[in-house]
Short mmCIF file of C-alpha atoms in Angstrom, two decimals:
data_model
loop_
_atom_site.label_atom_id
_atom_site.label_comp_id
_atom_site.label_asym_id
_atom_site.label_seq_id
_atom_site.Cartn_x
_atom_site.Cartn_y
_atom_site.Cartn_z
CA MET A 294 -44.48 -48.11 2.03
CA SER A 295 -47.74 -47.46 3.75
CA SER A 296 -50.98 -46.97 1.86
CA ILE A 297 -51.11 -43.32 2.90
CA THR A 298 -47.74 -42.56 1.27
CA LEU A 299 -48.81 -44.48 -1.81
CA LYS A 300 -51.98 -42.43 -2.00
CA THR A 301 -49.98 -39.24 -1.62
CA PHE A 302 -47.69 -40.17 -4.49
CA ALA A 303 -50.55 -41.23 -6.67
CA SER A 304 -52.44 -38.00 -6.10
CA PHE A 305 -49.22 -36.09 -6.70
CA ILE A 306 -48.67 -37.65 -10.13
CA ILE A 307 -52.31 -37.47 -11.13
CA LEU A 308 -52.59 -33.82 -10.14
CA VAL A 309 -49.45 -32.86 -12.03
CA LEU A 310 -50.68 -34.61 -15.17
CA PHE A 311 -54.16 -33.11 -14.87
CA GLN A 312 -52.77 -29.64 -14.29
CA VAL A 313 -50.36 -29.74 -17.21
CA PHE A 314 -52.52 -31.49 -19.79
CA ILE A 315 -56.01 -30.31 -18.94
CA PHE A 316 -56.24 -27.27 -16.71
CA ASN A 317 -53.38 -25.40 -18.32
CA GLN A 318 -55.20 -25.64 -21.67
CA ILE A 319 -58.48 -24.12 -20.53
CA ASN A 320 -57.65 -20.46 -21.23
CA LEU A 321 -60.99 -19.23 -20.01
CA PHE A 322 -61.55 -15.64 -21.27
CA GLY A 323 -58.17 -15.95 -22.86
CA TYR A 324 -56.05 -16.09 -19.77
CA ILE A 325 -57.68 -17.89 -16.84
CA ASN A 326 -56.11 -21.27 -16.10
CA PRO A 327 -57.24 -22.53 -12.70
CA LEU A 328 -54.42 -24.04 -10.67
CA VAL A 329 -56.04 -27.23 -9.46
CA TYR A 330 -52.86 -28.93 -8.28
CA LEU A 331 -53.36 -27.04 -5.03
CA LEU A 332 -55.70 -29.90 -4.13
CA PHE A 333 -52.56 -31.72 -3.13
CA MET A 334 -51.76 -29.04 -0.56
CA VAL A 335 -55.36 -29.10 0.64
CA ASN A 336 -55.63 -32.86 1.01
CA TYR A 337 -52.26 -33.61 2.56
CA ARG A 338 -52.68 -34.85 6.13
CA PHE A 339 -52.62 -32.09 8.69
CA ASP A 340 -50.44 -34.13 11.04
CA GLY A 341 -48.06 -35.28 8.30
CA ASN A 342 -44.32 -34.67 8.26
CA GLN A 343 -43.80 -30.98 7.53
CA THR A 344 -40.22 -31.24 6.27
CA PHE A 345 -41.21 -33.93 3.82
CA PHE A 346 -44.18 -31.83 2.78
CA ILE A 347 -42.02 -28.78 1.99
CA PHE A 348 -39.93 -30.98 -0.23
CA LEU A 349 -43.06 -32.40 -1.88
CA GLY A 350 -44.40 -28.89 -2.46
CA PHE A 351 -41.18 -27.92 -4.10
CA LEU A 352 -41.22 -31.04 -6.30
CA LEU A 353 -44.83 -30.40 -7.24
CA GLY A 354 -44.18 -26.87 -8.46
CA PHE A 355 -40.93 -27.89 -10.06
CA SER A 356 -42.45 -30.70 -12.09
CA ILE A 357 -45.31 -28.49 -13.27
CA ASP A 358 -42.82 -25.80 -14.25
CA LEU A 359 -40.71 -28.33 -16.14
CA MET A 360 -43.63 -29.89 -17.96
CA SER A 361 -45.47 -26.70 -18.85
CA GLN A 362 -42.31 -24.88 -19.98
CA THR A 363 -42.84 -21.99 -17.57
CA GLY A 364 -40.25 -20.28 -15.40
CA GLY A 365 -39.96 -20.99 -11.71
CA ALA A 366 -43.20 -19.33 -10.65
CA HIS A 367 -45.07 -22.54 -9.77
CA THR A 368 -42.07 -23.77 -7.84
CA ILE A 369 -41.70 -20.64 -5.75
CA ALA A 370 -45.42 -20.29 -5.08
CA SER A 371 -46.09 -23.88 -4.08
CA LEU A 372 -42.87 -24.11 -2.09
CA THR A 373 -43.82 -21.03 -0.10
CA VAL A 374 -47.36 -22.22 0.45
CA SER A 375 -46.18 -25.62 1.64
CA PHE A 376 -43.81 -23.87 4.03
CA LEU A 377 -46.58 -21.60 5.35
CA ARG A 378 -49.23 -24.31 5.48
CA PRO A 379 -49.01 -25.04 9.25
CA ILE A 380 -49.45 -21.34 9.96
CA ILE A 381 -52.44 -21.15 7.63
CA ILE A 382 -53.99 -24.21 9.27
CA ARG A 383 -53.50 -22.80 12.74
CA TYR A 384 -55.02 -19.51 11.64
CA ALA A 385 -58.01 -21.03 9.84
CA TYR A 386 -58.89 -23.85 12.26
CA GLY A 387 -57.68 -22.54 15.55
CA VAL A 388 -56.95 -25.13 18.23
CA THR A 389 -58.66 -28.02 16.46
CA ALA A 390 -55.82 -28.18 13.95
CA GLU A 391 -53.83 -30.23 16.38
CA LEU A 392 -56.41 -33.02 16.32
CA PRO A 393 -56.01 -35.90 13.90
CA LYS A 394 -58.02 -35.71 10.72
CA SER A 395 -60.56 -38.39 11.61
CA PHE A 396 -61.95 -36.20 14.37
CA ARG A 397 -62.55 -33.31 12.04
CA ASN A 398 -64.23 -34.98 9.14
CA ASP A 399 -67.35 -32.99 9.91
CA SER A 400 -65.39 -29.81 10.68
CA ARG A 401 -67.17 -26.56 10.15
CA VAL A 402 -67.50 -25.47 6.53
CA LEU A 403 -66.47 -21.91 7.32
CA ASN A 404 -63.09 -23.05 8.62
CA ARG A 405 -62.49 -25.11 5.55
CA ILE A 406 -63.37 -22.24 3.23
CA LEU A 407 -61.13 -19.90 5.23
CA PHE A 408 -58.31 -22.40 4.91
CA LEU A 409 -58.81 -22.71 1.15
CA LEU A 410 -59.05 -18.93 0.78
CA PHE A 411 -55.74 -18.38 2.53
CA LEU A 412 -53.99 -21.22 0.78
CA ILE A 413 -55.17 -20.33 -2.70
CA GLY A 414 -54.86 -16.59 -2.12
CA ILE A 415 -51.25 -16.73 -0.98
CA HIS A 416 -50.33 -19.17 -3.69
CA HIS A 417 -51.89 -17.16 -6.50
CA LEU A 418 -50.53 -13.88 -5.23
CA ILE A 419 -46.98 -15.22 -5.15
CA TYR A 420 -47.46 -16.96 -8.46
CA PHE A 421 -48.60 -13.87 -10.36
CA VAL A 422 -46.12 -11.56 -8.67
CA VAL A 423 -43.30 -13.86 -9.74
CA VAL A 424 -44.71 -14.24 -13.26
CA TYR A 425 -44.97 -10.50 -13.94
CA PHE A 426 -42.26 -9.40 -11.50
CA SER A 427 -42.64 -5.68 -12.11
CA TRP A 428 -44.38 -2.75 -10.43
CA ASP A 429 -45.76 -1.62 -13.77
CA ALA A 430 -47.85 -4.78 -14.02
CA ILE A 431 -49.54 -4.33 -10.64
CA PHE A 432 -53.04 -4.09 -12.17
CA ILE A 433 -52.58 -7.13 -14.37
CA ILE A 434 -51.27 -9.00 -11.33
CA LEU A 435 -54.29 -8.03 -9.24
CA LYS A 436 -56.75 -8.88 -12.03
CA SER A 437 -55.25 -12.30 -12.78
CA PHE A 438 -54.84 -12.99 -9.08
CA SER A 439 -58.47 -12.34 -8.22
CA LEU A 440 -60.09 -13.98 -11.27
CA THR A 441 -57.85 -17.03 -11.47
CA GLY A 442 -57.97 -17.37 -7.70
CA LEU A 443 -61.76 -17.37 -7.77
CA PHE A 444 -61.89 -20.09 -10.42
CA SER A 445 -59.28 -22.19 -8.66
CA LEU A 446 -61.24 -21.88 -5.44
CA ILE A 447 -64.46 -22.98 -7.09
CA LEU A 448 -62.82 -25.92 -8.82
CA VAL A 449 -60.95 -27.03 -5.70
CA LEU A 450 -64.15 -26.85 -3.65
CA LEU A 451 -66.06 -28.80 -6.31
CA ILE A 452 -63.49 -31.54 -6.73
CA SER A 453 -62.83 -31.94 -3.02
CA SER A 454 -66.56 -32.16 -2.26
CA LEU A 455 -66.93 -34.73 -5.05
CA SER A 456 -64.07 -36.82 -3.79
CA ARG A 457 -64.96 -36.57 -0.13
CA PRO A 458 -67.40 -39.53 0.01
CA THR A 459 -64.80 -41.90 -1.37
CA LYS A 460 -62.39 -41.26 1.52
CA MET B 214 -21.50 -29.10 18.26
CA GLN B 215 -24.51 -30.78 19.76
CA ARG B 216 -26.22 -27.41 20.03
CA ILE B 217 -25.57 -26.59 16.40
CA PHE B 218 -27.01 -29.92 15.47
CA ASN B 219 -30.04 -29.34 17.66
CA ALA B 220 -30.58 -25.93 16.11
CA LEU B 221 -30.30 -27.44 12.65
CA VAL B 222 -32.92 -30.05 13.52
CA GLN B 223 -35.17 -27.49 15.14
CA PHE B 224 -35.06 -25.09 12.21
CA ARG B 225 -34.94 -27.74 9.51
CA ASN B 226 -38.11 -26.49 7.86
CA PRO B 227 -37.08 -22.85 7.39
CA ILE B 228 -33.61 -23.97 6.33
CA LEU B 229 -35.02 -26.40 3.79
CA TYR B 230 -37.43 -23.73 2.60
CA ILE B 231 -34.74 -21.11 2.11
CA PHE B 232 -32.46 -23.59 0.39
CA LEU B 233 -35.19 -24.70 -2.01
CA LEU B 234 -36.29 -21.10 -2.55
CA GLY B 235 -32.76 -20.20 -3.56
CA PHE B 236 -32.72 -23.13 -5.90
CA SER B 237 -36.01 -22.12 -7.48
CA LEU B 238 -34.83 -18.54 -7.90
CA LEU B 239 -31.79 -19.87 -9.74
CA PHE B 240 -34.11 -22.06 -11.80
CA LEU B 241 -36.32 -19.06 -12.50
CA SER B 242 -33.45 -16.88 -13.64
CA SER B 243 -32.06 -19.63 -15.83
CA ARG B 244 -35.43 -20.12 -17.50
CA SER B 245 -36.34 -16.51 -18.18
CA SER B 246 -34.00 -13.72 -19.17
CA PHE B 247 -36.52 -11.13 -17.97
CA HIS B 248 -36.43 -12.55 -14.47
CA GLN B 249 -32.70 -12.94 -14.64
CA ASN B 250 -32.38 -9.26 -15.50
CA THR B 251 -34.67 -8.12 -12.74
CA LEU B 252 -33.04 -10.36 -10.15
CA GLU B 253 -29.62 -9.13 -11.21
CA LYS B 254 -30.81 -5.57 -10.71
CA VAL B 255 -31.93 -6.40 -7.18
CA GLY B 256 -28.70 -8.22 -6.49
CA PHE B 257 -26.70 -5.34 -7.90
CA TYR B 258 -28.56 -2.89 -5.67
CA PHE B 259 -27.48 -4.81 -2.58
CA SER B 260 -24.01 -5.72 -3.70
CA SER B 261 -23.20 -2.19 -4.79
CA GLY B 262 -24.02 -0.94 -1.31
CA LEU B 263 -21.81 -3.63 0.16
CA TYR B 264 -19.02 -2.95 -2.27
CA SER B 265 -19.01 0.77 -1.61
CA PHE B 266 -18.92 0.01 2.11
CA THR B 267 -15.91 -2.29 1.87
CA ASN B 268 -14.34 -0.04 -0.69
CA SER B 269 -14.39 2.91 1.67
CA PHE B 270 -12.40 0.85 4.17
CA ASP B 271 -10.05 -0.34 1.52
CA GLU B 272 -9.49 3.20 0.31
CA TYR B 273 -8.80 4.41 3.81
CA PHE B 274 -6.08 1.85 4.34
CA HIS B 275 -4.47 2.62 1.02
CA LEU B 276 -4.47 6.38 1.51
CA ARG B 277 -0.76 6.57 2.19
CA GLU B 278 0.08 4.60 -0.91
CA LYS B 279 -2.32 6.74 -2.93
CA ASN B 280 -0.72 9.88 -1.57
CA THR B 281 2.73 8.78 -2.64
CA GLN B 282 1.45 7.98 -6.09
CA LEU B 283 -0.26 11.32 -6.35
CA LEU B 284 2.86 13.14 -5.21
CA GLU B 285 4.91 11.39 -7.84
CA GLU B 286 2.38 12.26 -10.48
CA ASN B 287 2.23 15.84 -9.23
CA THR B 288 5.99 16.12 -9.45
CA LYS B 289 5.89 15.15 -13.08
CA LEU B 290 3.03 17.51 -13.81
CA LYS B 291 4.70 20.31 -11.88
CA SER B 292 7.81 20.09 -13.99
CA LEU B 293 5.67 20.09 -17.13
CA ALA B 294 3.75 23.12 -15.91
CA LEU B 295 6.91 24.98 -15.09
CA LYS B 296 8.25 24.13 -18.49
CA ALA B 297 5.11 25.49 -20.10
CA ASN B 298 5.31 28.72 -18.09
CA THR B 299 8.88 29.41 -19.03
CA PRO B 300 9.14 31.39 -22.22
CA PHE B 301 11.39 29.68 -24.67
CA LEU B 302 14.48 31.78 -24.57
CA TYR B 303 16.39 29.52 -26.86
CA ASP B 304 15.74 27.85 -30.14
CA PRO B 305 14.35 24.33 -29.93
CA TYR B 306 17.43 22.82 -31.58
CA LEU B 307 19.39 23.60 -28.43
CA GLY B 308 17.45 20.85 -26.74
CA ASN B 309 15.12 20.77 -23.78
CA SER B 310 17.88 20.84 -21.16
CA LYS B 311 18.92 24.31 -22.24
CA ARG B 312 15.36 25.53 -22.63
CA PHE B 313 14.27 24.29 -19.21
CA PRO B 314 17.30 23.42 -17.10
CA PHE B 315 15.35 22.49 -13.97
CA THR B 316 14.62 19.17 -12.30
CA VAL B 317 11.86 18.73 -9.72
CA ILE B 318 12.03 16.66 -6.48
CA ASN B 319 8.99 16.34 -4.22
CA ALA B 320 9.23 16.64 -0.42
CA ASN B 321 7.02 17.02 2.64
CA VAL B 322 7.16 19.82 5.17
CA ILE B 323 7.74 18.45 8.66
CA LYS B 324 8.19 21.70 10.53
CA ASN B 325 6.96 25.13 9.65
CA SER B 326 6.87 28.41 11.55
CA LEU B 327 5.40 31.83 10.98
CA LEU B 328 5.69 33.54 14.33
CA ASN B 329 9.24 34.80 13.95
CA GLN B 330 10.49 37.55 11.70
CA ARG B 331 12.93 35.11 10.15
CA ASN B 332 11.25 31.77 9.68
CA TYR B 333 12.66 28.43 8.64
CA VAL B 334 11.03 25.27 7.33
CA ILE B 335 12.30 21.70 7.63
CA ILE B 336 11.57 19.26 4.81
CA ASP B 337 12.03 15.48 4.74
CA LYS B 338 14.45 15.18 1.84
CA GLY B 339 18.20 15.59 2.18
CA SER B 340 21.52 15.08 0.47
CA GLU B 341 20.65 11.41 -0.11
CA ASP B 342 17.83 12.57 -2.37
CA GLY B 343 20.06 14.96 -4.25
CA LEU B 344 19.31 18.17 -2.39
CA GLU B 345 21.94 20.88 -2.12
CA PRO B 346 21.96 24.30 -0.49
CA GLU B 347 20.52 27.20 -2.49
CA MET B 348 17.95 25.21 -4.38
CA GLY B 349 14.53 26.79 -4.82
CA VAL B 350 11.51 25.31 -3.05
CA ILE B 351 8.08 25.83 -4.58
CA THR B 352 4.56 24.80 -3.63
CA ALA B 353 1.46 23.90 -5.59
CA SER B 354 0.68 27.56 -6.28
CA GLY B 355 3.56 29.69 -5.19
CA ILE B 356 7.02 29.46 -3.74
CA LEU B 357 8.13 28.47 -0.25
CA GLY B 358 11.74 29.55 -0.08
CA MET B 359 15.28 28.39 -0.65
CA VAL B 360 17.26 25.48 0.77
CA LYS B 361 19.72 26.73 3.37
CA SER B 362 21.48 23.66 4.69
CA VAL B 363 21.20 19.96 4.04
CA SER B 364 21.69 16.88 6.20
CA LYS B 365 21.54 13.30 5.00
CA LYS B 366 17.77 12.96 5.19
CA TYR B 367 16.49 16.45 5.93
CA ALA B 368 16.97 19.99 4.75
CA SER B 369 16.24 23.38 6.24
CA VAL B 370 14.66 25.98 4.03
CA ILE B 371 14.71 29.76 4.42
CA SER B 372 11.01 30.47 4.32
CA ILE B 373 9.58 33.16 2.10
CA LEU B 374 8.37 34.48 5.46
CA HIS B 375 11.87 35.80 6.19
CA LYS B 376 12.46 39.52 6.25
CA ASP B 377 15.83 39.33 4.56
CA LEU B 378 14.79 37.14 1.64
CA LYS B 379 14.04 39.02 -1.53
CA ILE B 380 12.46 37.17 -4.39
CA ASN B 381 12.88 38.47 -7.89
CA VAL B 382 9.41 38.98 -9.42
CA ARG B 383 7.93 40.18 -12.66
CA PHE B 384 4.42 41.13 -13.74
CA LYS B 385 2.44 38.81 -15.87
CA ASN B 386 1.24 41.62 -18.16
CA SER B 387 4.22 43.94 -18.15
CA SER B 388 7.91 43.35 -18.12
CA ALA B 389 8.64 45.46 -15.02
CA PHE B 390 10.94 43.76 -12.50
CA GLY B 391 11.00 44.10 -8.75
CA SER B 392 11.44 42.11 -5.57
CA LEU B 393 8.95 40.53 -3.21
CA VAL B 394 9.57 40.99 0.53
CA TRP B 395 7.60 39.80 3.50
CA LYS B 396 6.20 42.55 5.69
CA GLY B 397 6.61 40.51 8.84
CA LYS B 398 3.03 40.23 10.08
CA ASN B 399 0.37 38.39 8.09
CA PRO B 400 1.80 35.33 6.27
CA LYS B 401 -0.05 36.31 3.09
CA GLU B 402 0.83 40.03 3.03
CA PHE B 403 3.89 41.03 1.09
CA SER B 404 5.27 44.21 -0.39
CA VAL B 405 6.74 44.57 -3.84
CA GLU B 406 9.70 46.90 -4.06
CA ASP B 407 11.98 48.46 -6.64
CA ILE B 408 9.43 48.99 -9.38
CA VAL B 409 9.99 52.25 -11.22
CA LEU B 410 7.12 54.71 -11.62
CA SER B 411 7.34 54.60 -15.40
CA SER B 412 5.95 51.06 -15.60
CA GLN B 413 2.23 50.53 -16.17
CA ILE B 414 0.85 48.64 -13.17
CA GLN B 415 -2.75 48.26 -12.03
CA LYS B 416 -4.37 46.93 -8.90
CA GLY B 417 -5.14 43.23 -9.36
CA ASP B 418 -2.20 42.50 -11.62
CA THR B 419 -0.63 39.07 -11.15
CA ILE B 420 2.98 38.78 -10.06
CA VAL B 421 5.08 35.84 -11.20
CA THR B 422 8.65 34.78 -10.51
CA GLY B 423 11.08 36.79 -12.55
CA GLY B 424 13.65 34.22 -13.56
CA MET B 425 16.51 36.67 -13.00
CA SER B 426 17.82 34.54 -10.16
CA SER B 427 19.02 31.05 -10.91
CA TYR B 428 16.88 29.61 -8.11
CA PHE B 429 13.42 29.66 -9.62
CA PRO B 430 12.22 29.21 -13.15
CA GLN B 431 10.41 32.08 -14.74
CA GLY B 432 6.64 32.48 -14.59
CA ILE B 433 5.43 30.75 -11.40
CA PRO B 434 2.30 32.70 -10.35
CA LEU B 435 2.70 34.07 -6.82
CA GLY B 436 -0.09 36.49 -5.99
CA ILE B 437 -1.90 39.68 -6.93
CA ILE B 438 -1.34 43.36 -6.24
CA THR B 439 -3.78 44.66 -3.63
CA GLN B 440 -2.59 48.24 -3.16
CA ILE B 441 -0.57 50.73 -5.21
CA LYS B 442 0.87 54.05 -4.12
CA SER B 443 3.35 56.10 -6.10
CA ASP B 444 6.16 57.60 -4.08
CA THR B 445 7.42 60.56 -6.18
CA ASN B 446 10.39 61.19 -3.89
CA SER B 447 12.06 57.87 -4.48
CA GLY B 448 10.68 57.29 -7.98
CA PHE B 449 9.41 53.81 -7.05
CA TYR B 450 5.96 52.40 -6.47
CA VAL B 451 4.94 51.31 -2.97
CA MET B 452 2.88 48.19 -3.50
CA ASN B 453 1.21 45.56 -1.38
CA ALA B 454 0.65 42.06 -2.68
CA GLU B 455 -1.28 39.09 -1.42
CA LEU B 456 -0.08 35.55 -2.08
CA PHE B 457 -2.31 32.88 -3.63
CA GLU B 458 -1.23 30.38 -1.00
CA ASN B 459 -0.52 30.73 2.67
CA PRO B 460 3.14 29.61 3.06
CA SER B 461 2.55 28.57 6.66
CA GLN B 462 -0.05 26.01 5.65
CA VAL B 463 1.88 24.08 3.06
CA TYR B 464 2.55 20.36 3.48
CA SER B 465 3.94 19.06 0.23
CA VAL B 466 6.53 21.02 -1.70
CA TYR B 467 8.78 20.63 -4.73
CA VAL B 468 12.46 21.32 -4.66
CA ILE B 469 13.80 22.54 -7.97
CA GLU B 470 17.33 22.27 -9.09
CA ASN B 471 18.92 24.38 -11.78
CA LYS B 472 21.36 22.19 -13.61
CA PHE B 473 23.39 25.16 -14.83
CA LYS B 474 23.41 27.10 -11.58
CA ASN B 475 27.14 26.58 -11.01
CA GLU B 476 28.01 27.95 -14.40
CA ILE B 477 25.80 30.98 -13.90
CA GLU B 478 27.25 31.66 -10.45
CA PHE B 479 30.76 31.23 -11.69
CA LEU B 480 30.14 33.90 -14.30
CA THR B 481 28.45 36.21 -11.78
CA LYS B 482 31.40 35.96 -9.41
CA LYS B 483 33.84 36.61 -12.20
CA ALA B 484 31.94 39.71 -13.27
CA LYS B 485 31.94 41.08 -9.73
CA LYS B 486 35.71 40.79 -9.33
#
């Protein structure tokens, strides 16, 4: 097993544990729990195996659902995002997405923020739609989507900028 | 085979995604009864459309069977309705056979005519089904005629659209008797003859079968009076009637058999001698 795969598994397990035991207990303003496990989706190699990644995305959501006693909302959202990730990358980075990661270490900040916006936006939208699953709750969905999404975005940006020097 | 395999490899990501999505939907519905309910509603919406689509095909192919069933049921109901129409002439202890001595057999019209002055109808039941000459033939809301001759599987019926056929009729509201005769033109226009001027008749009165002949049970509604003139010379009314049902557009009919017809005819012949 290569060191990259090992790293992937390690970050997978750590993110699941962090999400379930720390970030799910925040309850900021009573209902905001940032979904930080999306860092896994952000940090996975852009040129990695997509089929394997879809399966990993599914497993990620599934294990969070199992451990935090929720329905299948995490599973569906992260599965869909992992399936759409190549499209999001192509949209956010343009042609440079095809280049290996080492070339893009200093890639433009705007592209990265766009990428995170799409990734987190789609994920949160699907997540809250599945959680409430009713037209009557459209305003609650929009409110939770925007506020939680904002906090997740901030946290993901913070953590990824903190961890960047170590890579 | 190779192509299928290639396609599978090429679309492995969407296939995997859809498979896992299905799994997570199942997981979702097993975890939360709210989601299960909502998903079932969505599923029901689609499946009900599909079911009604296949059902319409299914129904179309079973129409013949359904028709036969309905005819059988109608035959039963018809005999009950006739029984209910017939006034009970006898005490109940005489038994139902005496009170309503008719049996009902259903049949289909296979040939009908209205262009002649003396019309005949062919029906698809014959001596094998128990038909005999001189049985009455009725329709859903009226009468069609009388069996003339019978072969093994078919029978010919003297249509009510026959200038020489006189049907014994009565009024629903009064006890006056007369006979119904076709006028020979419009299949719904008939004249009612032999009703004496002393009886109280109004336009719009309903005529029913009289029950004086042994062919038809009493009280089958036939039509209404459309015109009344009193002819003082003859002492009879001249009346026009319109039938409820057009006899030339009838497809399923009921043949009725009077179980005691032979006895009645035997007595009639004896009295005439």
